[in-house]
Amino acid sequence: MEVEEEERRSPHNRGEACVPEGFFDRVTQGLRNDLEHERNRRLQMADTVLKHRAEFFFAQPENERALTSLRDELRVARGIVDRSRADITALQTLVDSHHREHKALCEMLERKGVLHRKKQRTDGTA
């Protein structure tokens, strides 16, 4: 029995020879502080997530309306572009037709001797 008491008191058996007094209390307190800090951080993050979810939830209908409006504007703009292209094609056809008529009339007037065209010079002067 004496041997058991001696072993219990012996610092070599418990590993306390190199550990200063109060070390485990300080480490335990530090871990408690870290745990409390992490718990508070987690709660703050959860609050932030809830806040952002609510903002997202309330912003969704407005975003959907804006998206629908933009899609409608795009559809209208595409219609305008398509009509403009058709108008441009029709105008180009009309210009080509008028050019052919003008050319035919000028040739007819030249043949009748009413219109004399200037002959182009080959030396590049006007």
XYZ file of N, CA and C in Angstrom:
378
model
N 0.791 -1.169 0.000
C 0.000 0.000 0.000
C 0.856 1.265 0.000
N 1.906 1.215 0.688
C 2.828 2.341 0.680
C 3.383 2.581 -0.712
N 3.616 1.521 -1.419
C 4.160 1.644 -2.772
C 3.147 2.335 -3.685
N 1.881 1.994 -3.537
C 0.850 2.614 -4.373
C 0.754 4.112 -4.100
N 0.828 4.498 -2.805
C 0.785 5.919 -2.476
C 1.991 6.640 -3.047
N 3.129 6.000 -2.978
C 4.355 6.593 -3.505
C 4.241 6.788 -5.020
N 3.651 5.794 -5.686
C 3.494 5.906 -7.147
C 2.527 7.031 -7.501
N 1.493 7.178 -6.675
C 0.530 8.245 -6.941
C 1.151 9.620 -6.750
N 2.008 9.757 -5.777
C 2.649 11.035 -5.501
C 3.830 11.304 -6.423
N 4.336 10.302 -7.041
C 5.522 10.454 -7.876
C 5.168 11.267 -9.120
N 5.902 12.334 -9.371
C 5.600 13.166 -10.541
C 5.890 12.463 -11.858
N 6.756 11.462 -11.872
C 7.101 10.790 -13.125
C 5.953 9.949 -13.642
N 5.136 9.420 -12.790
C 4.032 8.565 -13.217
C 2.878 9.382 -13.791
N 2.728 10.598 -13.360
C 1.580 11.400 -13.808
C 1.958 12.405 -14.898
N 3.199 12.542 -15.199
C 3.631 13.456 -16.257
C 3.528 14.907 -15.845
N 3.527 15.209 -14.584
C 3.357 16.576 -14.111
C 4.679 17.278 -13.845
N 5.780 16.634 -14.076
C 7.068 17.230 -13.741
C 7.344 18.471 -14.571
N 6.965 18.461 -15.864
C 7.293 19.586 -16.734
C 6.097 20.489 -16.987
N 4.955 20.242 -16.380
C 3.765 21.053 -16.591
C 3.654 22.046 -15.444
N 3.673 23.349 -15.736
C 3.572 24.334 -14.656
C 2.186 24.303 -14.015
N 2.117 24.781 -12.817
C 0.863 24.765 -12.079
C -0.123 25.721 -12.749
N -1.360 25.293 -12.913
C -2.408 26.090 -13.530
C -2.428 26.011 -15.046
N -1.540 25.245 -15.627
C -1.456 25.132 -17.096
C -2.757 24.585 -17.670
N -3.237 23.482 -17.090
C -4.451 22.858 -17.618
C -5.657 23.768 -17.434
N -5.679 24.519 -16.356
C -6.777 25.466 -16.153
C -6.756 26.557 -17.227
N -5.568 27.066 -17.548
C -5.453 28.099 -18.587
C -5.840 27.540 -19.959
N -5.368 26.330 -20.250
C -5.705 25.712 -21.541
C -7.201 25.477 -21.626
N -7.780 24.971 -20.539
C -9.224 24.713 -20.519
C -9.990 26.022 -20.698
N -9.574 27.064 -20.012
C -10.240 28.364 -20.139
C -10.095 28.909 -21.561
N -8.911 28.745 -22.157
C -8.706 29.173 -23.539
C -9.617 28.427 -24.503
N -9.773 27.128 -24.278
C -10.664 26.338 -25.137
C -12.114 26.765 -24.948
N -12.500 27.064 -23.696
C -13.866 27.545 -23.446
C -14.091 28.877 -24.157
N -13.099 29.759 -24.095
C -13.215 31.052 -24.783
C -13.334 30.862 -26.292
N -12.514 29.976 -26.843
C -12.580 29.685 -28.282
C -13.944 29.124 -28.655
N -14.450 28.224 -27.817
C -15.756 27.609 -28.074
C -16.854 28.668 -28.046
N -16.807 29.543 -27.059
C -17.800 30.614 -26.952
C -17.703 31.558 -28.163
N -16.485 31.887 -28.554
C -16.281 32.747 -29.725
C -16.861 32.092 -30.983
N -16.583 30.824 -31.171
C -17.092 30.112 -32.352
C -18.611 30.004 -32.309
N -19.176 29.802 -31.131
C -20.631 29.726 -30.984
C -21.250 31.069 -31.376
N -20.674 32.167 -30.888
C -21.179 33.500 -31.242
C -21.030 33.769 -32.734
N -19.929 33.357 -33.287
C -19.691 33.538 -34.729
C -20.710 32.754 -35.554
N -20.996 31.531 -35.125
C -21.984 30.705 -35.819
C -23.365 31.354 -35.750
N -23.728 31.885 -34.581
C -25.019 32.554 -34.442
C -25.101 33.802 -35.323
N -24.014 34.567 -35.388
C -23.993 35.744 -36.258
C -24.133 35.344 -37.722
N -23.463 34.274 -38.097
C -23.555 33.808 -39.486
C -24.965 33.318 -39.790
N -25.579 32.625 -38.837
C -26.954 32.159 -39.038
C -27.892 33.352 -39.187
N -27.709 34.401 -38.378
C -28.526 35.610 -38.508
C -28.323 36.263 -39.869
N -27.078 36.316 -40.312
C -26.779 36.909 -41.616
C -27.445 36.122 -42.738
N -27.391 34.804 -42.645
C -28.023 33.961 -43.669
C -29.528 34.189 -43.679
N -30.145 34.232 -42.501
C -31.589 34.463 -42.439
C -31.953 35.826 -43.025
N -31.158 36.835 -42.706
C -31.412 38.175 -43.236
C -31.307 38.176 -44.757
N -30.265 37.560 -45.277
C -30.066 37.542 -46.732
C -31.129 36.702 -47.417
N -31.569 35.629 -46.768
C -32.662 34.833 -47.351
C -33.917 35.677 -47.464
N -34.204 36.436 -46.408
C -35.393 37.287 -46.435
C -35.263 38.340 -47.534
N -34.107 38.974 -47.642
C -33.896 39.971 -48.698
C -34.047 39.334 -50.072
N -33.495 38.145 -50.230
C -33.603 37.436 -51.505
C -35.064 37.119 -51.799
N -35.771 36.627 -50.776
C -37.174 36.256 -50.948
C -38.003 37.455 -51.385
N -37.779 38.613 -50.737
C -38.558 39.796 -51.081
C -38.100 40.424 -52.391
N -36.866 40.210 -52.783
C -36.354 40.783 -54.031
C -36.748 39.946 -55.247
N -37.046 38.675 -55.046
C -37.350 37.785 -56.172
C -38.504 38.292 -57.034
N -39.660 38.658 -56.463
C -40.755 39.128 -57.335
C -40.358 40.354 -58.159
N -39.640 41.286 -57.540
C -39.197 42.476 -58.278
C -38.243 42.093 -59.404
N -37.346 41.169 -59.113
C -36.411 40.702 -60.144
C -37.163 40.021 -61.284
N -38.171 39.228 -60.943
C -38.964 38.556 -61.981
C -39.707 39.580 -62.838
N -40.275 40.605 -62.192
C -40.973 41.652 -62.965
C -39.997 42.381 -63.887
N -38.823 42.690 -63.367
C -37.820 43.382 -64.185
C -37.393 42.509 -65.360
N -37.210 41.224 -65.102
C -36.812 40.304 -66.169
C -37.902 40.202 -67.230
N -39.146 40.099 -66.795
C -40.261 40.035 -67.742
C -40.331 41.319 -68.569
N -40.146 42.452 -67.909
C -40.170 43.737 -68.613
C -39.054 43.813 -69.657
N -37.862 43.385 -69.278
C -36.741 43.400 -70.226
C -36.997 42.463 -71.401
N -37.574 41.309 -71.120
C -37.895 40.377 -72.215
C -38.917 40.994 -73.164
N -39.924 41.680 -72.601
C -40.924 42.339 -73.442
C -40.280 43.429 -74.299
N -39.411 44.235 -73.682
C -38.712 45.280 -74.434
C -37.860 44.684 -75.548
N -37.205 43.577 -75.263
C -36.376 42.918 -76.271
C -37.238 42.417 -77.424
N -38.409 41.834 -77.103
C -39.307 41.339 -78.141
C -39.774 42.492 -79.032
N -40.126 43.621 -78.414
C -40.572 44.789 -79.180
C -39.427 45.315 -80.053
N -38.232 45.407 -79.477
C -37.076 45.905 -80.237
C -36.764 44.997 -81.419
N -36.852 43.692 -81.202
C -36.608 42.763 -82.317
C -37.645 42.938 -83.413
N -38.896 43.178 -83.027
C -39.940 43.432 -84.017
C -39.645 44.687 -84.821
N -39.194 45.733 -84.129
C -38.845 46.986 -84.811
C -37.684 46.759 -85.777
N -36.684 46.016 -85.337
C -35.532 45.731 -86.203
C -35.980 44.940 -87.429
N -36.837 43.942 -87.224
C -37.316 43.143 -88.362
C -38.092 44.013 -89.349
N -38.978 44.892 -88.832
C -39.733 45.777 -89.732
C -38.800 46.749 -90.447
N -37.800 47.239 -89.732
C -36.843 48.166 -90.353
C -36.064 47.477 -91.461
N -35.682 46.236 -91.219
C -34.979 45.487 -92.274
C -35.866 45.318 -93.498
N -37.137 45.020 -93.271
C -38.063 44.874 -94.397
C -38.208 46.207 -95.130
N -38.309 47.305 -94.371
C -38.412 48.632 -94.996
C -37.158 48.955 -95.801
N -36.002 48.638 -95.248
C -34.737 48.896 -95.955
C -34.684 48.098 -97.248
N -35.100 46.843 -97.188
C -35.108 46.004 -98.391
C -36.060 46.588 -99.438
N -37.245 47.012 -98.999
C -38.211 47.598 -99.936
C -37.660 48.889 -100.539
N -37.043 49.724 -99.713
C -36.463 50.968 -100.232
C -35.319 50.695 -101.198
N -34.494 49.708 -100.895
C -33.393 49.365 -101.796
C -33.940 48.875 -103.139
N -34.990 48.083 -103.088
C -35.631 47.605 -104.322
C -36.185 48.791 -105.120
N -36.815 49.735 -104.418
C -37.366 50.917 -105.080
C -36.255 51.769 -105.695
N -35.156 51.945 -104.972
C -34.017 52.711 -105.496
C -33.465 52.039 -106.747
N -33.298 50.728 -106.687
C -32.794 49.999 -107.857
C -33.738 50.156 -109.047
N -35.032 50.081 -108.790
C -36.023 50.225 -109.860
C -35.956 51.629 -110.470
N -35.885 52.646 -109.602
C -35.787 54.021 -110.118
C -34.496 54.232 -110.893
N -33.425 53.628 -110.449
C -32.155 53.751 -111.157
C -32.260 53.134 -112.555
N -32.891 51.956 -112.644
C -33.058 51.321 -113.963
C -33.937 52.173 -114.877
N -35.024 52.724 -114.316
C -35.907 53.578 -115.118
C -35.165 54.833 -115.594
N -34.408 55.435 -114.692
C -33.646 56.630 -115.039
C -32.648 56.321 -116.157
N -31.971 55.200 -116.022
C -30.992 54.810 -117.027
C -31.680 54.558 -118.373
N -32.832 53.888 -118.338
C -33.565 53.606 -119.583
C -34.046 54.901 -120.237
N -34.553 55.831 -119.418
C -35.016 57.109 -119.966
C -33.860 57.907 -120.564
N -32.713 57.922 -119.876
C -31.548 58.641 -120.405
C -31.104 58.040 -121.737
N -31.087 56.720 -121.837
C -30.693 56.074 -123.095
C -31.683 56.399 -124.205
N -32.970 56.420 -123.862
C -33.984 56.733 -124.869
C -33.821 58.185 -125.349
N -33.596 59.109 -124.423
C -33.409 60.512 -124.800
C -32.135 60.700 -125.613
N -31.097 59.930 -125.309
C -29.865 60.005 -126.101
C -30.125 59.523 -127.523
N -30.871 58.430 -127.652
C -31.154 57.896 -128.988
C -31.980 58.876 -129.814
N -32.863 59.614 -129.169
C -33.693 60.573 -129.890
C -32.951 61.876 -130.137
N -31.776 62.008 -129.542
C -30.969 63.203 -129.760
C -31.325 64.356 -128.850
N -32.147 64.145 -127.880
C -32.555 65.216 -126.966
C -31.498 65.442 -125.892
N -30.832 64.396 -125.491
C -29.870 64.481 -124.395
C -28.510 64.051 -124.898
N -27.520 64.870 -124.611
C -26.156 64.523 -124.986
C -25.357 64.325 -123.709
N -24.855 63.160 -123.536
C -24.043 62.877 -122.339
C -22.629 63.335 -122.575
N -22.006 63.744 -121.452
C -20.594 64.089 -121.532
C -19.818 62.797 -121.635
N -18.854 62.806 -122.512
C -18.016 61.622 -122.648
C -16.925 61.689 -121.600
N -16.661 60.586 -120.962
C -15.629 60.556 -119.935
C -14.270 60.583 -120.589
N -13.375 61.363 -120.019
C -12.016 61.443 -120.533
C -11.208 60.303 -119.966
N -10.285 59.857 -120.737
C -9.424 58.761 -120.297
C -8.189 59.264 -119.574
N -7.922 60.588 -119.634
C -6.719 61.105 -118.980
C -6.950 61.442 -117.507
N -8.171 61.255 -116.993
C -8.459 61.453 -115.579
C -8.844 62.867 -115.215
N -8.952 63.785 -116.194
C -9.380 65.152 -115.888
C -10.880 65.247 -116.086
N -11.473 66.240 -115.454
C -12.922 66.371 -115.528
C -13.402 67.052 -116.764
